[in-house]
Short mmCIF file of C-alpha atoms in Angstrom, two decimals:
data_model
loop_
_atom_site.label_atom_id
_atom_site.label_comp_id
_atom_site.label_asym_id
_atom_site.label_seq_id
_atom_site.Cartn_x
_atom_site.Cartn_y
_atom_site.Cartn_z
CA MET A 1 9.12 2.83 -11.95
CA VAL A 2 7.63 0.97 -14.78
CA HIS A 3 6.10 -1.77 -12.67
CA SER A 4 5.05 1.55 -10.34
CA ARG A 5 3.62 3.25 -12.88
CA THR A 6 1.22 0.12 -14.67
CA ALA A 7 0.02 -0.03 -11.36
CA CYS A 8 -1.60 3.52 -11.44
CA VAL A 9 -3.07 3.30 -14.32
CA ARG A 10 -4.19 0.14 -13.56
CA ALA A 11 -5.64 1.83 -10.20
CA ILE A 12 -7.36 4.31 -11.87
CA ARG A 13 -9.15 2.28 -14.65
CA MET A 14 -10.24 0.44 -11.18
CA ILE A 15 -11.49 3.28 -10.19
CA SER A 16 -12.84 4.68 -12.91
CA GLU A 17 -15.08 1.50 -13.56
CA ILE A 18 -16.25 1.57 -9.85
CA ILE A 19 -17.57 5.36 -10.38
CA SER A 20 -19.44 4.36 -13.55
CA GLU A 21 -21.48 1.56 -12.26
CA THR A 22 -22.04 3.39 -8.96
CA LEU A 23 -23.39 6.76 -11.65
CA ASN A 24 -25.32 3.61 -13.63
CA LEU A 25 -27.09 3.06 -9.83
CA TYR A 26 -27.60 6.18 -8.99
CA ARG A 27 -29.47 6.62 -12.85
CA ASN A 28 -32.09 3.51 -12.33
#
């Protein structure tokens, strides 16, 4: 359970980074 939980957090961080990058592209 702990391993899957860590993977979930890692995936959320990756998604948040991608969203921030896309927002920066739209702003530019």
